[in-house]
JSON list of C-alpha atoms in Angstrom, two decimals:
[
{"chain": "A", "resi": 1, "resn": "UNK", "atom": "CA", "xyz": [7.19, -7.08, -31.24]},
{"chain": "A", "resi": 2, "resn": "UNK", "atom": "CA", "xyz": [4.63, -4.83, -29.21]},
{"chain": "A", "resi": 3, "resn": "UNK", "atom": "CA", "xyz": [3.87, -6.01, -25.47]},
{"chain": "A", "resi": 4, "resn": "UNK", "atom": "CA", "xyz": [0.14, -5.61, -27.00]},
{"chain": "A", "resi": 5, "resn": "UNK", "atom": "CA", "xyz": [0.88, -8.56, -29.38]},
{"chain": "A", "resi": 6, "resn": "UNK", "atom": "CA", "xyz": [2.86, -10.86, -26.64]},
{"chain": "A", "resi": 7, "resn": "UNK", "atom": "CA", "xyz": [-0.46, -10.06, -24.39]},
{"chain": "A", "resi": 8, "resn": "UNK", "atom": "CA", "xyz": [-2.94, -11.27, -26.90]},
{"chain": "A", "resi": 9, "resn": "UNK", "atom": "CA", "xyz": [-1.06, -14.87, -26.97]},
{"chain": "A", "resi": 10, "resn": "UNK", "atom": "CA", "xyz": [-1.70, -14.87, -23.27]},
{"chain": "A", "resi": 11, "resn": "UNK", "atom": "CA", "xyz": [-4.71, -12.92, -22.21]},
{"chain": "A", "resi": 12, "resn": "UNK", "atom": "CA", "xyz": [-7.15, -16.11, -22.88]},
{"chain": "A", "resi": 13, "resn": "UNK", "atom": "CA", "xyz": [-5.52, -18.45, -20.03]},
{"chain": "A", "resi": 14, "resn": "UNK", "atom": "CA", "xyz": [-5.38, -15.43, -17.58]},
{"chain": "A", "resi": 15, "resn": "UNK", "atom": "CA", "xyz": [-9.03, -14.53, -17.93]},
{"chain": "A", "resi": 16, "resn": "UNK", "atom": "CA", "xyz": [-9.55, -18.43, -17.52]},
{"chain": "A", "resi": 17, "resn": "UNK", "atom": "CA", "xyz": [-7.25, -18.56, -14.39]},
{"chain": "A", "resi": 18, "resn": "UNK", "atom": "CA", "xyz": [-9.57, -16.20, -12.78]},
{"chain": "A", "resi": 19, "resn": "UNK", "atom": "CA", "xyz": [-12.89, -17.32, -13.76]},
{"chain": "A", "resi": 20, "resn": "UNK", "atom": "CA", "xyz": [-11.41, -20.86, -12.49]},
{"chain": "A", "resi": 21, "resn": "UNK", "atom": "CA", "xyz": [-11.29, -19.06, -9.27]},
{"chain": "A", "resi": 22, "resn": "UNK", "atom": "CA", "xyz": [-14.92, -18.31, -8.72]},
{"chain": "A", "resi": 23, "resn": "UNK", "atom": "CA", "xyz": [-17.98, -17.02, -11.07]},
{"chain": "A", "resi": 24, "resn": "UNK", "atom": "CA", "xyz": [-17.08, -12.96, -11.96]},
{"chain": "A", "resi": 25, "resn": "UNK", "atom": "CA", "xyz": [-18.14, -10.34, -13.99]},
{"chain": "A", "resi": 26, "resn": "UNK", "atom": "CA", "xyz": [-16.50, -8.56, -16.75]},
{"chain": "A", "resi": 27, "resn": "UNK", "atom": "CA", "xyz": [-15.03, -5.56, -14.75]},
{"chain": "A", "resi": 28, "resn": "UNK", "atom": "CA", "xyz": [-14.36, -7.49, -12.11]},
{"chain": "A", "resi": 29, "resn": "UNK", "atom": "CA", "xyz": [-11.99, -9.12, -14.36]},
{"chain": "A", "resi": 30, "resn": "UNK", "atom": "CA", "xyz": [-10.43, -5.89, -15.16]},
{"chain": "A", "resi": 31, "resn": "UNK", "atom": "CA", "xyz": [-9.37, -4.91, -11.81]},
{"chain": "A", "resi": 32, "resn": "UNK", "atom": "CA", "xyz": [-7.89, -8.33, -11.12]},
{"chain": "A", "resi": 33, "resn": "UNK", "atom": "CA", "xyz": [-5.81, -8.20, -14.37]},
{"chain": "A", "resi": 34, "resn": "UNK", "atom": "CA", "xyz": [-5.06, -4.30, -12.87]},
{"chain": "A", "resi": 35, "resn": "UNK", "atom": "CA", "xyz": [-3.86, -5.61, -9.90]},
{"chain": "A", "resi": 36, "resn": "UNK", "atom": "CA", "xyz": [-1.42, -8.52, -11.32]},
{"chain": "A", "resi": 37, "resn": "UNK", "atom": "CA", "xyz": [0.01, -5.63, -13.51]},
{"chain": "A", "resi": 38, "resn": "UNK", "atom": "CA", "xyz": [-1.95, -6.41, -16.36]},
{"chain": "A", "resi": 39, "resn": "UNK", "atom": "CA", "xyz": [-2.51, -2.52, -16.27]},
{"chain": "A", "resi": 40, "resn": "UNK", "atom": "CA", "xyz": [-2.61, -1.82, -20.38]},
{"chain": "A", "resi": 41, "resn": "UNK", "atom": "CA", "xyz": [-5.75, -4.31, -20.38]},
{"chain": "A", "resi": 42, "resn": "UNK", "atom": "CA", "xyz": [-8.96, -2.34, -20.89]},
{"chain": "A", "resi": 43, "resn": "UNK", "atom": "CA", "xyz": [-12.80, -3.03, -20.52]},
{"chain": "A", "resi": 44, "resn": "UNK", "atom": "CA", "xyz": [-13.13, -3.01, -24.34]},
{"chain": "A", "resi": 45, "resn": "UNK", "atom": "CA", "xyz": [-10.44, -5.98, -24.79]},
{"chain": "A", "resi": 46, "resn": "UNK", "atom": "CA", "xyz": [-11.81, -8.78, -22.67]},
{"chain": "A", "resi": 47, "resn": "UNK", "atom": "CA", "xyz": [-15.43, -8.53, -24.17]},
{"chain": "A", "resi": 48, "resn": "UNK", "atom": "CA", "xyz": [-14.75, -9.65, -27.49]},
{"chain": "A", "resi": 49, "resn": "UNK", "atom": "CA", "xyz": [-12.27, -12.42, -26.24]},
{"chain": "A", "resi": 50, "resn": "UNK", "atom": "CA", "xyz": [-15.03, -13.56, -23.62]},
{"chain": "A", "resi": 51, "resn": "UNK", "atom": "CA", "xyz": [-17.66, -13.72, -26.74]},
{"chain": "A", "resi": 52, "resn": "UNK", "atom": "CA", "xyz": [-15.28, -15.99, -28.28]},
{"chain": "A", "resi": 53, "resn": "UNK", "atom": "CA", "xyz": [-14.79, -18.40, -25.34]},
{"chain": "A", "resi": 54, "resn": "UNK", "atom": "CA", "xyz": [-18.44, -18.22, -24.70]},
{"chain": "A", "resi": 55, "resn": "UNK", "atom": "CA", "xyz": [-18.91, -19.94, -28.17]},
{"chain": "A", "resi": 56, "resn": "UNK", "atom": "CA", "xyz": [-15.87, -22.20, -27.75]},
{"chain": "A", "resi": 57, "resn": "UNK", "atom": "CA", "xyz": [-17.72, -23.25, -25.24]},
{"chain": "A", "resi": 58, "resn": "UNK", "atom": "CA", "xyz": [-14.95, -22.58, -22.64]},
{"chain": "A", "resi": 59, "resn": "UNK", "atom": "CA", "xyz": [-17.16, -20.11, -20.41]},
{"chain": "A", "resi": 60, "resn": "UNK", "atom": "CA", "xyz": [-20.44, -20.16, -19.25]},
{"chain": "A", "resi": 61, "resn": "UNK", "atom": "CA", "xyz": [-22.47, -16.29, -18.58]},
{"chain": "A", "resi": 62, "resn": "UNK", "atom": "CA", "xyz": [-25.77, -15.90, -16.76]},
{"chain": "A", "resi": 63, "resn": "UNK", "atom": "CA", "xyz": [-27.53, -12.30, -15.93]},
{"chain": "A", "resi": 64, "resn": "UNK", "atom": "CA", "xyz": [-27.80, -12.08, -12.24]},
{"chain": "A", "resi": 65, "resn": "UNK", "atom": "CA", "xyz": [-29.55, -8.87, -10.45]},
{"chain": "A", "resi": 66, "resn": "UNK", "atom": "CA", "xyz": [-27.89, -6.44, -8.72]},
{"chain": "A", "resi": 67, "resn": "UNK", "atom": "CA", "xyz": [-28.75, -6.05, -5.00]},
{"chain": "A", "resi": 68, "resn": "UNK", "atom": "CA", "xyz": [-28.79, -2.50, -5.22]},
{"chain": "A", "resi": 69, "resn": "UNK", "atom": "CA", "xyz": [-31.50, -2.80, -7.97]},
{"chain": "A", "resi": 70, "resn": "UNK", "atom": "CA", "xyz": [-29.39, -1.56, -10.87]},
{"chain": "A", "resi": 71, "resn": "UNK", "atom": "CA", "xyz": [-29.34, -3.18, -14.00]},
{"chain": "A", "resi": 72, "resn": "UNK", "atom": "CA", "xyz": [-28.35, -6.74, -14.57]},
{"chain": "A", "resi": 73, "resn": "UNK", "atom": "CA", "xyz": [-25.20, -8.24, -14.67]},
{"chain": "A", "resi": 74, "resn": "UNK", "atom": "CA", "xyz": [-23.11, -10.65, -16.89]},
{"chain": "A", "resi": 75, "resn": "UNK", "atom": "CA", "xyz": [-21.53, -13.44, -14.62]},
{"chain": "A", "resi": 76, "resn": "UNK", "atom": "CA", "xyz": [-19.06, -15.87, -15.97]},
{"chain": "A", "resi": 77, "resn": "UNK", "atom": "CA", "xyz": [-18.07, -19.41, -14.81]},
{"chain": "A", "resi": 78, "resn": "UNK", "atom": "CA", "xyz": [-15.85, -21.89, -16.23]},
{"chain": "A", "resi": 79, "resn": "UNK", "atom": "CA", "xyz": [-16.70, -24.86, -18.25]},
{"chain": "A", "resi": 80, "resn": "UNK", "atom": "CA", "xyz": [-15.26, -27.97, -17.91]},
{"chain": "A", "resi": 81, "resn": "UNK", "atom": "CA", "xyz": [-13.66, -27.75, -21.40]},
{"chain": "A", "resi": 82, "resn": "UNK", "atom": "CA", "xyz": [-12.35, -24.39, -20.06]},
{"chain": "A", "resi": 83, "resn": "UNK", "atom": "CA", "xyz": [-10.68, -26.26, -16.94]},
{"chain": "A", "resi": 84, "resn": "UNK", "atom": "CA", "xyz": [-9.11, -28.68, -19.67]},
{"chain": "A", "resi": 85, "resn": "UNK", "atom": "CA", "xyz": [-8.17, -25.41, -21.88]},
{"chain": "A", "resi": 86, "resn": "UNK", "atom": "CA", "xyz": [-6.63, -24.16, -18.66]},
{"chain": "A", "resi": 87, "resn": "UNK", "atom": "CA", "xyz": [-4.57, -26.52, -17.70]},
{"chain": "A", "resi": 88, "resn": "UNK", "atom": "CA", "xyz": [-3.19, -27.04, -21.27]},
{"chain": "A", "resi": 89, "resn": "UNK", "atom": "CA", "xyz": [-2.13, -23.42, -21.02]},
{"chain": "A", "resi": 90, "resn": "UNK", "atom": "CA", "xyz": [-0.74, -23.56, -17.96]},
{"chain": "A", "resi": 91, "resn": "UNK", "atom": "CA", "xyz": [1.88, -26.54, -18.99]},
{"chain": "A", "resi": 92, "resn": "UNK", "atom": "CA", "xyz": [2.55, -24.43, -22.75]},
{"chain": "A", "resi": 93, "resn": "UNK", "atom": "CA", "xyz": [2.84, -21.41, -20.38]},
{"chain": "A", "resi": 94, "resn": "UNK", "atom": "CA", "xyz": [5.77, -23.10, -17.78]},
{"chain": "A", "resi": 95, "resn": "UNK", "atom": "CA", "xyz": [7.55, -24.84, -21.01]},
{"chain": "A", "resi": 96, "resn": "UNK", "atom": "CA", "xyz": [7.72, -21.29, -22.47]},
{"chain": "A", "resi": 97, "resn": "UNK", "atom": "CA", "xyz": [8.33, -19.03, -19.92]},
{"chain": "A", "resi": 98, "resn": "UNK", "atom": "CA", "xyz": [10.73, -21.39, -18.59]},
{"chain": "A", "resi": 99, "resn": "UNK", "atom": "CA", "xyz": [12.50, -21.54, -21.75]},
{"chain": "A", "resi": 100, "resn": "UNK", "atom": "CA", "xyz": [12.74, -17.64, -22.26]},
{"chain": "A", "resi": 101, "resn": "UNK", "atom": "CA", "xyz": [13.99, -16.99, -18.94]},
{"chain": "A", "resi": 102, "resn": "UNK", "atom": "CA", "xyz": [16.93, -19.28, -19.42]},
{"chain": "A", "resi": 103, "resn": "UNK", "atom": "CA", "xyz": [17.53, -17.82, -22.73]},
{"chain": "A", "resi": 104, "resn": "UNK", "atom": "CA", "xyz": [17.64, -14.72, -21.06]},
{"chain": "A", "resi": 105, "resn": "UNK", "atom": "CA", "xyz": [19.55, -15.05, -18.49]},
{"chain": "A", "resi": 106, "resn": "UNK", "atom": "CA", "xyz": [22.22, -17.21, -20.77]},
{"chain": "A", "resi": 107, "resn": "UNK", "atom": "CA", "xyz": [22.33, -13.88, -23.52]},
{"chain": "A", "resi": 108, "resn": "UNK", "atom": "CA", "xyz": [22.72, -11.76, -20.49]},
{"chain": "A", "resi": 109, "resn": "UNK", "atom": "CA", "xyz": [25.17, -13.85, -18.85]},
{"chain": "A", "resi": 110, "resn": "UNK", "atom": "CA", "xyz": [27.23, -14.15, -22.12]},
{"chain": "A", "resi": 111, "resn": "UNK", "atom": "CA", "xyz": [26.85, -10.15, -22.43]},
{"chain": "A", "resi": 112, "resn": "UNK", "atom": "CA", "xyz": [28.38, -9.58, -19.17]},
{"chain": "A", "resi": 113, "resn": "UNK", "atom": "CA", "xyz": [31.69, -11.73, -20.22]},
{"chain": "A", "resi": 114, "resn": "UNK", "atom": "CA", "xyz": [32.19, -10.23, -23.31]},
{"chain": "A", "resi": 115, "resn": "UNK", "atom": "CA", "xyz": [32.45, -6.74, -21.65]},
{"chain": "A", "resi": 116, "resn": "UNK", "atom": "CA", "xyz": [34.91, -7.95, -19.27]}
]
């Protein structure tokens, strides 16, 4: 399984997270995934995914102006069916990532005594 596939399943409830945390743009977005390590997320990959919320009717965009006079700019806030969406991922996200690191560590704790 590619990390690209593992990153699909998750890349909706991150991109919600962050909206949660105040209205953004779509780069914007970018560099916070960049700087949680979400580094093989590009510009292109988040558009069509934010589309899709937009018509689930978990995100809400408006065109604001840019100070510096430049063109226009697509801000996104979160719905509240996108809070709701949120927190369901959050809870699937601890029951799963909770269960794979105990899996993990159990295979890798059971690897270790059957070198010894």
């Amino acid at each position: 399984m590619s990390s690209s596939q593992i990153l699909k399943g998750i890349l909706e409830g991150c991109l919600l997270s962050i909206i949660a945390k105040g209205e953004t743009y779509g780069y914007e977005m970018i560099e916070k995934l960049d700087h949680y390590g979400f580094t093989m997320v590009k510009e292109g990959s988040i558009y069509p995914l934010l589309l899709r919320m937009k018509k689930q009717g978990l995100v809400e965009t408006s065109q604001k102006q840019l100070p510096s006079g430049g063109p226009k700019r697509k801000y996104y806030t979160i719905t509240e069916h996108g809070r709701r969406e949120l927190e369901t991922f959050k809870g699937n996200w601890n029951a799963i990532s909770t269960s794979v690191t105990k899996l993990m560590k159990e295979e890798s704790h059971s690897e270790c005594i059957k070198e010894e």
